[in-house]
Amino acid sequence: MPIPVRRRNSSKRAVKSDDGDSSLAAASASSLHCSIDDESLYVNLPNKTETIDDHVSGQPQAQPKGKSAGSMFRRGLSKSAVQLLSQDDQILSEILDVNVGSHEVNDSLEVNELEESIMNVNLSEERSREIGLVGNVNTSENYIEKIGDLQKQLAEKEEEMKHQRILFQKQIKLQQQKEQEYQDKIKSLEDELKSLKQDTIDIDATEQIHPNIDQEIVENARQNSLSPDSIARYSRQLLLSEGWGVKGQQKLLSSSVLVIGAGGIGSTVLLYLASSGIGNITVVDFDNVDMSNLHRQVIHTNDRVGMNKAESACLAMKKLNPTINCKTVTEMLTFENAMTLVQQHDCVVDACDNPQTRYLVNDACVLNHKPLISGSAMGVEGQLTVYGYKNSACYRCLYPKVNPTEGAKSCSDNGVLGPVPGLIGILQAIETLKVLTETGSTMHDRLLMYDSLRCSFMCIKKGKRRSNCAVCSPDPSIRNMEASKSVSSVARGPQQCGIIATSKIPQEWNKTCHEYYKVVKEGEKHLLLDVRVKRQYDLCSLKDSVNIELGNLNNHLDEIKTLSENGALPIFCLCRRGIASMEATKMLKEVIPWMKIYNIKGGLNAWKEEIDPSFPMY
C-alpha cells in the first residue's frame, strides 16, 4: 500500500536568489529540502508542501476528491524522482508486511525470497538517499533489525540445508546398496522359479507324449537312490570308481561343512564344494568385498563391491547350484562363538588369513573332534594340510609357541599372485571331498608346499601328535575356549589387519592427517619420510616425500639428518596404515632424540578418508 500523504497550505514561497529572481526551476533543481517534526516529514515545493505522515496513528488522512496522496506528493518532482518513489512505494509496502517472527524457510525457493527481500530493503534505502528523503528514525531502526533477522535466518537455513543435503546423499548411497542386494535376491529367486517352471514343463511334456502310460506303475518300476536332478547334475563324478559313485554322492548331499573365510582361498573352495553337491555349507566372513579383492577372490563380482563377503559368496553358490542349503555368518569368528559353529558341522575348512583365527579354529576342532582342512597363500607360494583327522597332529603340534610377530604380514602388505590362493582353495576342496567320502589318501600326515614360480609341489612328512601338545595331548592344558583365548589372543588377529596402532608411542608423537594438512597448507618447511617398501611407494605417494624403507632407516641416519637440516625441520613419518610409520617414529626417537619426529596416524588410508577421497587405495 502507498504511504499516506496529506497536503498543507504553506506560507512559504520560493526562495529568492541574490539578484531578486524567484524561480520554480531553481527550487526544483536543488535537492529537496526535508524537515522532520514530531508527526510528519515535509517536502517543500515552490507553491505547496507535501507531507508524508509517520503512520504512527494508523489513520489515513482525507484527500481531495479524485486525487491520491501519491499523485499530490509527486507533483512538482522530476520524472526520475517520481519513478524512484513509485518503486519505493511498492518495495517499502512489501517490507513492512514481512512477519519476521513467523517466517520459516523450508526450501531453496524461500531462501531466495529472503535474499531478494534483503536486497530490496538495501536498494530502497539507497533510492531514498538519492531523492533526499530521510525516514523516521524509529522506522529505520526497525528495518535494520528486520534485515538483521532475515540475514540470520538465511545463514541458519543455508547451514541446515547443507546438513540435510549431506544426510540425503548418505541415504541415497545406502538405498542404492539395499536395492542392489534386493535385485540380487530377486534374480536368485527368479532363477529358482525358472528352474521349477522348466521341471513342470518337462513333466507335462512327458504326460502329453505318453498319454496312455500309467505314471504310478512307471514310478513304482523306477529304482534310483538319487533324484533325477542329482543324477543329471553330478553324473560325471558319479561315474567315478574308488569310493565315489552313488554312496559317495549321498554322503556329500547329507554332509555339512563350515568354511572360515570367503577370500582368495575361500572363493574356489566354496564354488567347488557347492558344485560338487555338499548339502549344507556355512560361510563365515565379517569383511566386505573391496575392489582390490576381485583379482583373486573370484566368487565375488564388481557389482557386489561393498557387500558382505559371506552374503556375496552365498549368492554365487546358489546361482551355481540352487539345490544346496547355504547359511551366512556375517560376524567375526571369536573364541566365544567358535565352539557352537564347529559343533554343527561335519568338518571345517580354514581359509582365513591370520594366526589368531587359526589357533582358535584348531582348538575348537580338537575339542569337538572335527577334522580341519587348512590352506594358506602368500606372495607366490601356498601350503596345504589336514589337521586332526585319523589321529593326526593338530596346528599347535606344528606351531606350539604363539608368536605375536608370526604372520605379521598379509596379502595387503606383501601382495599375492591371484591364481595361487585359487589353486590352494581347489586342493582344499578336493581334500574336503575325500574326508567326507572317506576316499583316497588325505593330507593328514603330510604338508604340501607349492611354489608357483617354479611350478613345484613339495610334500613334507608331518610328525605325530606331540605328547605335550597344549590341546590334543592326553593331558592338555587347553580344555575350553577360555583357556585357548588366554594363550592365543597375543597372536595377530583379523582386527589388527586394518586398525591404527598408536598405543606403543606417546600420544604427543602422533599427528592427525588434518594436523599435517595444516602444515602443508601453511607452507611450513618439514621432511615427509615415507617408510613403505619401494614397490608400494611406486604405486602412489604424497608430493615431496622421501622414501626410505623401515628396514633401512638405521643405514640412512646421516641422510635423514641432512634432509632435516640437522633437526631444524620437523620429520613426519608416513606409511599406508600408520603402523610401520609408528615403528619408524619410535626408532628414530631412540637414536636422534633431539629431533622433532611425528607419526601421521592412519597413514595414507586415513589421508584418503579424511583429506583426499581421490587418493588411490590399494
XYZ file of C-alpha atoms in Angstrom:
618
model
C 0.000 0.000 0.000
C 1.279 3.536 -0.691
C 2.474 5.650 2.240
C -0.319 8.045 3.367
C 0.241 11.742 2.442
C -1.664 14.916 3.239
C -1.489 18.452 1.790
C -0.885 21.566 3.857
C -1.124 25.155 2.686
C 2.263 26.642 3.173
C 3.048 30.257 3.834
C 6.459 29.649 2.473
C 7.221 30.730 -1.034
C 10.025 30.158 -3.443
C 13.350 31.305 -2.151
C 14.655 34.341 -3.887
C 18.167 34.493 -5.174
C 20.549 37.400 -4.522
C 19.551 39.140 -7.743
C 15.882 39.124 -6.689
C 14.633 36.455 -9.147
C 12.107 33.905 -7.912
C 12.381 30.653 -9.809
C 10.494 27.378 -9.502
C 13.186 25.740 -11.658
C 15.866 26.839 -9.190
C 13.982 25.270 -6.284
C 13.269 22.046 -8.200
C 16.833 21.679 -9.423
C 18.209 21.867 -5.888
C 17.911 18.873 -3.604
C 14.544 18.609 -1.890
C 14.568 20.301 1.499
C 13.220 17.992 4.203
C 12.337 18.851 7.755
C 11.191 16.436 10.435
C 8.739 17.362 13.182
C 7.005 15.153 15.729
C 4.468 13.800 13.300
C 5.351 14.247 9.669
C 8.028 14.525 7.051
C 7.644 17.703 4.945
C 8.873 18.127 1.418
C 8.907 21.837 0.477
C 7.838 22.738 -3.027
C 7.583 26.242 -4.566
C 3.834 26.700 -4.051
C 2.689 23.803 -1.854
C 4.195 21.479 0.797
C 3.520 17.700 0.573
C 3.591 15.776 3.894
C 4.319 12.040 4.440
C 2.780 11.045 7.785
C 4.711 8.791 10.079
C 1.817 6.246 10.108
C 2.039 6.257 13.916
C -1.649 6.973 14.340
C -2.506 4.497 11.603
C -5.326 6.771 10.380
C -5.294 7.764 6.706
C -5.714 11.494 6.020
C -8.536 12.831 3.936
C -7.582 13.552 0.406
C -9.101 15.878 -2.148
C -11.637 14.144 -4.310
C -10.233 12.367 -7.296
C -6.627 12.771 -6.294
C -4.446 10.278 -4.441
C -1.843 11.171 -1.877
C 0.822 9.708 -4.069
C -0.105 11.855 -7.034
C -0.192 15.032 -4.945
C 3.134 14.175 -3.357
C 4.783 13.602 -6.692
C 3.501 16.875 -8.231
C 6.393 19.158 -8.954
C 9.081 16.432 -8.947
C 11.185 15.335 -11.886
C 10.268 12.188 -13.802
C 13.241 10.265 -12.359
C 12.246 11.206 -8.794
C 8.637 10.214 -9.427
C 9.769 6.849 -10.888
C 12.011 6.110 -7.922
C 9.259 6.985 -5.444
C 6.754 4.775 -7.276
C 9.102 1.780 -6.998
C 9.846 2.572 -3.353
C 6.140 2.656 -2.516
C 5.762 -0.955 -3.567
C 9.056 -2.194 -2.048
C 8.535 -0.488 1.326
C 4.954 -1.762 1.481
C 6.170 -5.332 0.927
C 8.916 -4.988 3.549
C 6.524 -3.511 6.130
C 4.260 -6.548 5.639
C 7.082 -9.078 6.396
C 6.353 -11.004 9.601
C 9.865 -11.985 10.684
C 8.727 -13.852 13.787
C 6.561 -16.308 11.870
C 8.605 -16.548 8.680
C 10.037 -20.026 8.170
C 12.272 -21.057 5.304
C 11.575 -24.569 4.144
C 13.437 -24.834 0.868
C 15.757 -23.092 -1.514
C 12.884 -21.015 -3.030
C 12.195 -19.335 0.316
C 15.912 -18.738 0.828
C 15.956 -16.874 -2.498
C 12.969 -14.799 -1.399
C 14.819 -13.834 1.789
C 17.832 -12.775 -0.234
C 15.628 -10.680 -2.557
C 13.902 -9.045 0.428
C 17.219 -8.027 1.962
C 18.449 -6.693 -1.376
C 15.227 -4.724 -1.905
C 15.476 -3.096 1.529
C 19.047 -2.043 0.866
C 18.070 -0.777 -2.587
C 15.141 1.152 -1.125
C 17.426 2.908 1.334
C 19.800 3.877 -1.453
C 16.968 5.276 -3.545
C 15.637 7.228 -0.597
C 19.011 8.828 -0.172
C 19.131 9.680 -3.880
C 15.931 11.729 -3.772
C 16.766 13.325 -0.453
C 14.190 11.596 1.749
C 15.065 10.889 5.383
C 12.747 8.376 7.056
C 11.582 8.263 10.615
C 14.480 7.171 12.869
C 12.475 4.500 14.622
C 11.224 3.026 11.362
C 14.773 2.885 10.006
C 15.917 1.034 13.087
C 13.064 -1.429 12.652
C 14.097 -2.007 9.044
C 17.707 -2.588 10.083
C 16.606 -5.006 12.798
C 14.384 -6.865 10.324
C 17.233 -7.045 7.831
C 19.490 -8.496 10.508
C 16.854 -11.084 11.412
C 16.398 -12.021 7.769
C 20.135 -12.382 7.259
C 20.403 -14.536 10.382
C 17.549 -16.759 9.198
C 19.175 -17.020 5.782
C 22.500 -18.141 7.267
C 20.790 -20.668 9.566
C 18.713 -22.141 6.760
C 21.690 -22.387 4.416
C 23.580 -24.357 7.078
C 20.549 -26.540 7.710
C 20.118 -27.222 4.005
C 23.796 -28.133 3.700
C 23.467 -30.634 6.544
C 20.268 -32.079 5.052
C 21.964 -32.406 1.666
C 24.785 -34.478 3.185
C 22.310 -36.727 5.011
C 20.281 -37.130 1.833
C 23.354 -38.203 -0.145
C 24.198 -40.809 2.515
C 20.636 -42.107 2.431
C 20.775 -42.395 -1.341
C 24.001 -44.420 -1.145
C 22.542 -46.789 1.459
C 19.368 -47.122 -0.577
C 21.376 -47.995 -3.686
C 23.244 -50.713 -1.783
C 19.982 -52.151 -0.466
C 18.436 -52.033 -3.917
C 21.406 -53.932 -5.323
C 21.052 -56.592 -2.626
C 17.338 -56.892 -3.330
C 17.993 -57.149 -7.057
C 20.467 -59.975 -6.482
C 17.987 -61.814 -4.275
C 15.201 -61.261 -6.778
C 17.430 -62.598 -9.564
C 18.218 -65.680 -7.479
C 14.524 -66.294 -6.807
C 13.709 -65.763 -10.471
C 16.305 -68.375 -11.423
C 14.777 -70.840 -8.966
C 11.300 -70.102 -10.305
C 12.548 -70.586 -13.857
C 14.021 -73.954 -12.897
C 10.768 -75.048 -11.241
C 8.760 -73.975 -14.277
C 11.086 -75.963 -16.526
C 10.593 -79.054 -14.354
C 6.828 -78.584 -14.613
C 7.040 -78.232 -18.399
C 9.112 -81.426 -18.615
C 6.550 -83.326 -16.556
C 3.661 -82.007 -18.638
C 5.540 -82.849 -21.832
C 6.120 -86.405 -20.635
C 2.428 -86.860 -19.878
C 1.460 -85.488 -23.292
C 3.926 -87.682 -25.182
C 2.846 -90.810 -23.346
C -0.831 -90.255 -22.586
C -1.531 -93.979 -22.284
C 1.262 -94.686 -19.778
C 0.236 -95.118 -16.146
C 2.649 -92.915 -14.237
C 2.126 -94.745 -10.942
C 3.295 -98.013 -12.492
C 6.276 -96.250 -14.022
C 7.274 -94.693 -10.716
C 6.987 -97.982 -8.882
C 9.131 -99.605 -11.515
C 11.813 -96.918 -11.187
C 14.714 -97.699 -8.866
C 17.151 -94.901 -8.116
C 18.649 -93.655 -4.858
C 19.244 -90.131 -6.160
C 16.780 -87.695 -7.671
C 16.799 -87.246 -11.443
C 18.162 -83.737 -10.926
C 21.058 -85.045 -8.794
C 21.892 -87.738 -11.298
C 21.931 -85.220 -14.152
C 23.863 -82.616 -12.166
C 26.537 -84.904 -10.663
C 26.647 -87.606 -13.321
C 30.302 -87.082 -14.238
C 31.576 -87.648 -10.718
C 29.006 -90.395 -10.118
C 30.676 -92.381 -12.879
C 33.954 -92.401 -10.940
C 35.003 -95.511 -9.085
C 37.133 -95.803 -5.943
C 34.533 -94.748 -3.422
C 32.613 -92.064 -5.241
C 29.512 -93.270 -7.058
C 26.022 -93.133 -5.554
C 27.051 -93.802 -1.954
C 29.742 -91.152 -2.086
C 27.301 -88.608 -3.532
C 24.727 -89.419 -0.855
C 27.336 -88.683 1.811
C 28.090 -85.339 0.228
C 24.421 -84.385 -0.065
C 23.822 -85.156 3.612
C 27.015 -83.546 4.936
C 27.636 -80.062 6.314
C 30.824 -78.015 6.021
C 31.895 -74.846 7.844
C 34.146 -72.572 5.766
C 36.052 -69.843 7.600
C 36.731 -67.016 5.153
C 35.345 -66.116 1.716
C 38.504 -64.501 0.352
C 41.045 -65.733 -2.204
C 41.234 -69.300 -0.884
C 37.621 -69.471 0.238
C 36.356 -68.409 -3.187
C 37.399 -71.553 -5.023
C 36.762 -73.799 -2.004
C 33.142 -72.649 -1.825
C 32.480 -72.808 -5.565
C 33.734 -76.385 -5.871
C 32.059 -77.598 -2.679
C 28.760 -76.161 -3.927
C 29.127 -77.590 -7.434
C 30.096 -80.996 -6.012
C 26.877 -81.243 -4.042
C 27.744 -80.552 -0.403
C 24.241 -80.382 1.048
C 24.831 -77.736 3.721
C 27.501 -75.020 3.649
C 28.029 -72.278 6.218
C 30.236 -69.316 5.305
C 31.838 -67.130 7.994
C 33.235 -63.735 6.995
C 32.710 -60.311 8.565
C 34.552 -58.363 5.861
C 33.090 -56.587 2.825
C 34.037 -57.012 -0.822
C 36.627 -54.463 -1.944
C 37.781 -53.623 -5.460
C 41.293 -54.872 -4.608
C 39.867 -58.343 -3.812
C 38.495 -59.120 -7.246
C 41.745 -60.178 -8.938
C 41.900 -63.299 -6.764
C 38.548 -63.653 -4.946
C 36.696 -64.912 -7.990
C 33.463 -65.763 -6.191
C 32.680 -62.035 -5.946
C 31.779 -59.631 -8.753
C 32.263 -55.960 -9.452
C 28.615 -55.110 -8.803
C 28.869 -56.605 -5.302
C 31.686 -54.349 -4.102
C 30.712 -53.167 -0.618
C 28.566 -56.233 0.108
C 29.453 -58.624 2.911
C 31.675 -61.393 1.563
C 29.685 -64.233 3.145
C 26.460 -62.978 1.587
C 28.125 -62.399 -1.772
C 29.569 -65.917 -1.729
C 26.199 -67.420 -0.842
C 24.554 -65.661 -3.797
C 27.196 -67.060 -6.146
C 26.826 -70.604 -4.800
C 23.035 -70.545 -5.077
C 23.286 -69.392 -8.687
C 25.692 -72.233 -9.397
C 23.713 -74.884 -7.544
C 20.255 -73.856 -6.255
C 19.688 -77.289 -4.672
C 22.126 -76.759 -1.755
C 21.490 -75.042 1.566
C 23.730 -72.087 2.289
C 23.976 -70.126 5.543
C 25.955 -66.964 6.219
C 27.636 -65.710 9.380
C 28.496 -62.051 8.877
C 30.141 -61.545 12.251
C 33.726 -62.262 13.222
C 34.680 -65.757 14.365
C 35.662 -65.433 18.025
C 36.621 -67.568 20.992
C 33.015 -67.143 22.158
C 31.127 -68.414 19.074
C 33.627 -70.860 17.545
C 32.578 -73.904 19.609
C 28.895 -73.598 18.669
C 29.617 -73.206 14.969
C 32.083 -76.104 14.806
C 29.731 -78.458 16.667
C 27.058 -78.065 13.990
C 29.212 -79.306 11.083
C 30.976 -82.459 9.930
C 34.256 -80.763 9.070
C 35.831 -77.331 8.949
C 37.743 -75.599 6.146
C 40.211 -72.951 7.329
C 40.582 -70.283 4.641
C 41.456 -67.391 6.952
C 44.485 -65.098 6.772
C 45.739 -64.632 10.346
C 47.344 -66.854 13.023
C 44.949 -65.996 15.850
C 41.975 -67.379 13.927
C 43.990 -70.478 13.010
C 44.687 -71.193 16.677
C 41.087 -70.745 17.796
C 39.679 -72.815 14.894
C 42.206 -75.571 15.599
C 41.330 -75.683 19.305
C 37.574 -75.709 18.620
C 38.010 -78.580 16.131
C 40.168 -80.633 18.514
C 37.716 -80.126 21.401
C 34.812 -81.193 19.121
C 36.760 -83.995 17.331
C 36.228 -82.443 13.896
C 38.728 -82.666 11.010
C 40.266 -79.378 9.874
C 41.354 -78.798 6.273
C 43.825 -75.904 6.314
C 45.291 -73.841 3.492
C 47.291 -70.636 3.203
C 48.782 -68.476 0.447
C 51.198 -65.577 0.412
C 53.004 -63.930 -2.461
C 53.686 -66.698 -4.985
C 53.590 -69.643 -2.565
C 50.964 -71.708 -0.792
C 50.575 -74.509 1.761
C 48.024 -77.231 2.423
C 47.441 -79.905 5.085
C 44.744 -81.637 7.142
C 44.712 -81.475 10.947
C 43.006 -83.708 13.499
C 41.970 -86.444 11.057
C 42.775 -90.101 11.694
C 44.563 -89.208 14.910
C 46.922 -86.824 13.108
C 48.755 -83.864 14.625
C 46.967 -80.552 15.110
C 48.031 -76.989 14.299
C 49.507 -76.495 17.803
C 51.637 -79.599 17.350
C 53.388 -77.891 14.427
C 53.372 -74.378 15.951
C 53.273 -74.833 19.725
C 54.556 -71.381 20.641
C 52.323 -68.410 19.910
C 54.482 -65.646 18.473
C 52.992 -62.102 18.397
C 55.054 -61.276 15.291
C 54.246 -64.510 13.447
C 52.246 -63.918 10.307
C 52.608 -60.174 10.807
C 52.284 -59.531 7.075
C 49.205 -60.095 4.966
C 48.310 -60.013 1.273
C 47.728 -56.274 1.543
C 51.338 -55.850 2.706
C 53.263 -58.417 0.637
C 50.890 -58.884 -2.273
C 49.718 -62.164 -3.745
C 49.569 -63.701 -7.210
C 45.863 -64.188 -7.905
C 45.784 -67.832 -9.061
C 47.888 -69.053 -6.098
C 45.152 -68.841 -3.429
C 42.700 -70.102 -6.043
C 44.782 -73.235 -6.584
C 45.187 -73.834 -2.849
C 41.416 -73.494 -2.464
C 40.814 -76.105 -5.155
C 43.179 -78.505 -3.406
C 41.369 -77.878 -0.115
C 38.032 -78.659 -1.787
C 39.431 -81.970 -3.017
C 40.718 -82.841 0.479
C 37.312 -81.962 1.939
C 35.517 -84.293 -0.505
C 37.995 -87.085 0.323
C 37.482 -86.634 4.070
C 33.679 -86.624 3.791
C 33.517 -89.659 1.487
C 36.464 -91.415 3.196
C 38.079 -91.854 -0.191
C 41.748 -91.900 -1.160
C 44.760 -90.800 0.837
C 44.337 -87.445 2.522
C 46.989 -84.911 3.542
C 46.531 -85.590 7.268
C 50.100 -86.871 7.602
C 51.800 -84.516 5.127
C 52.302 -80.809 4.494
C 52.177 -79.658 0.865
C 54.251 -76.631 -0.156
C 53.646 -75.038 -3.561
C 55.930 -72.604 -5.406
C 54.166 -71.076 -8.396
C 57.271 -69.531 -9.994
C 58.961 -72.937 -10.194
C 55.688 -74.831 -10.566
C 56.896 -77.210 -7.871
C 54.947 -79.200 -5.288
C 56.845 -80.491 -2.287
C 55.354 -82.756 0.397
C 56.876 -82.817 3.859
C 56.164 -85.668 6.262
C 54.419 -84.416 9.383
C 55.226 -85.806 12.776
C 52.746 -87.493 15.042
C 50.878 -85.747 17.801
C 53.111 -84.123 20.361
C 52.875 -85.775 23.748
C 52.941 -82.347 25.406
C 50.605 -80.534 22.992
C 48.541 -77.945 24.818
C 45.259 -79.083 23.266
C 45.465 -82.589 21.719
C 47.801 -84.398 24.159
C 46.464 -86.896 26.730
C 46.788 -84.235 29.435
C 46.045 -80.925 27.697
C 46.182 -77.523 29.339
C 43.552 -76.164 26.959
C 40.222 -77.806 27.782
C 37.899 -74.980 26.760
C 37.878 -71.850 24.624
C 38.557 -69.594 27.601
C 41.907 -71.314 28.074
C 42.546 -71.106 24.340
C 41.897 -67.368 24.403
C 44.292 -66.779 27.283
C 47.238 -68.212 25.336
C 46.278 -67.284 21.765
C 44.978 -63.716 21.979
C 48.514 -62.286 21.645
C 48.748 -63.575 18.067
C 47.814 -61.272 15.217
C 44.085 -61.429 14.623
C 41.783 -60.222 11.851
C 41.116 -56.916 13.612
C 44.758 -55.944 13.505
C 44.894 -56.039 9.725
C 43.156 -52.696 9.482
C 43.405 -50.971 12.837
C 45.543 -47.966 13.582
C 48.067 -48.904 16.248
C 49.057 -45.831 18.218
C 49.342 -47.129 21.775
C 53.039 -48.079 21.587
C 54.288 -44.495 21.399
C 53.383 -41.404 23.429
C 50.330 -39.581 22.165
C 52.255 -36.356 21.630
C 54.331 -38.130 18.959
C 51.215 -38.627 16.849
C 49.794 -36.113 14.385
C 46.453 -36.463 12.631
C 46.083 -36.070 8.881
C 44.309 -32.762 9.468
C 47.256 -31.501 11.512
C 49.695 -32.495 8.791
C 47.435 -30.915 6.151
C 47.653 -27.643 8.075
C 51.459 -27.862 7.916
C 51.294 -28.316 4.134
C 48.699 -25.577 3.678
C 50.715 -23.005 5.625
C 53.871 -23.902 3.711
C 55.910 -24.857 6.786
C 59.249 -26.441 5.913
C 59.459 -30.090 7.006
C 60.631 -33.557 5.969
C 57.991 -36.117 4.947
C 59.542 -39.575 5.385
C 57.652 -42.402 3.652
C 58.812 -45.717 5.166
C 56.902 -48.098 2.884
C 58.701 -50.598 0.668
C 59.611 -49.254 -2.757
C 57.035 -51.282 -4.690
C 54.283 -49.717 -2.589
C 55.818 -46.250 -2.815
C 55.899 -46.540 -6.618
C 52.137 -47.125 -6.668
C 51.253 -43.784 -5.101
C 52.766 -41.211 -2.753
C 52.445 -37.666 -1.462
C 54.345 -34.863 -3.153
C 57.874 -34.021 -1.898
C 58.051 -37.167 0.259
C 61.316 -39.077 0.673
C 61.175 -42.876 0.526
C 63.415 -44.774 2.969
C 62.146 -48.239 3.861
C 61.599 -49.030 7.530
C 64.179 -51.812 7.466
C 66.842 -49.461 6.096
C 66.375 -46.482 8.416
C 69.456 -47.244 10.516
C 71.589 -47.196 7.382
C 70.331 -43.763 6.335
C 70.522 -41.781 9.592
C 73.069 -39.340 8.185
C 70.872 -38.727 5.148
C 67.866 -38.099 7.400
C 69.865 -35.625 9.494
C 70.957 -33.785 6.368
C 67.442 -33.666 4.906
C 66.055 -32.330 8.189
C 68.854 -29.739 8.386
C 70.267 -31.471 11.450
C 66.968 -31.397 13.331
C 65.912 -27.875 12.400
C 62.974 -29.236 10.383
C 60.289 -31.491 11.882
C 60.084 -35.031 10.486
C 56.704 -36.630 9.684
C 56.772 -40.435 9.232
C 54.192 -41.915 6.864
C 53.126 -45.382 5.689
C 49.936 -46.979 4.409
C 48.053 -47.593 7.679
C 50.142 -45.778 10.279
C 51.746 -48.927 11.727
C 55.160 -49.042 10.058
C 55.433 -45.258 10.450
C 54.797 -45.659 14.174
C 57.736 -48.070 14.392
C 59.870 -45.644 12.388
C 58.977 -42.798 14.748
C 59.869 -44.891 17.753
C 63.164 -45.994 16.197
C 64.259 -42.509 15.175
C 63.340 -41.055 18.568
C 65.700 -43.550 20.194
C 68.745 -42.703 18.039
C 68.167 -38.978 17.450
C 66.003 -37.902 20.399
C 66.598 -34.143 19.981
C 64.722 -34.033 16.681
C 61.033 -33.302 16.285
C 59.680 -36.584 14.874
C 55.989 -37.376 14.442
C 53.862 -40.287 13.235
C 50.961 -39.497 10.894
C 48.086 -41.509 12.386
C 46.295 -43.820 9.996
C 48.769 -43.223 7.180
C 47.640 -42.893 3.584
C 44.393 -44.742 4.268
C 43.387 -42.031 6.740
C 44.606 -39.346 4.318
C 42.233 -40.689 1.665
C 39.330 -40.880 4.089
C 39.818 -37.521 5.799
C 41.581 -35.275 3.268
C 41.705 -36.564 -0.323
C 38.942 -39.036 -1.351
C 40.548 -39.326 -4.822
C 43.837 -40.672 -3.469
C 44.395 -44.271 -4.694
C 43.645 -47.121 -2.286
C 45.479 -50.430 -2.581
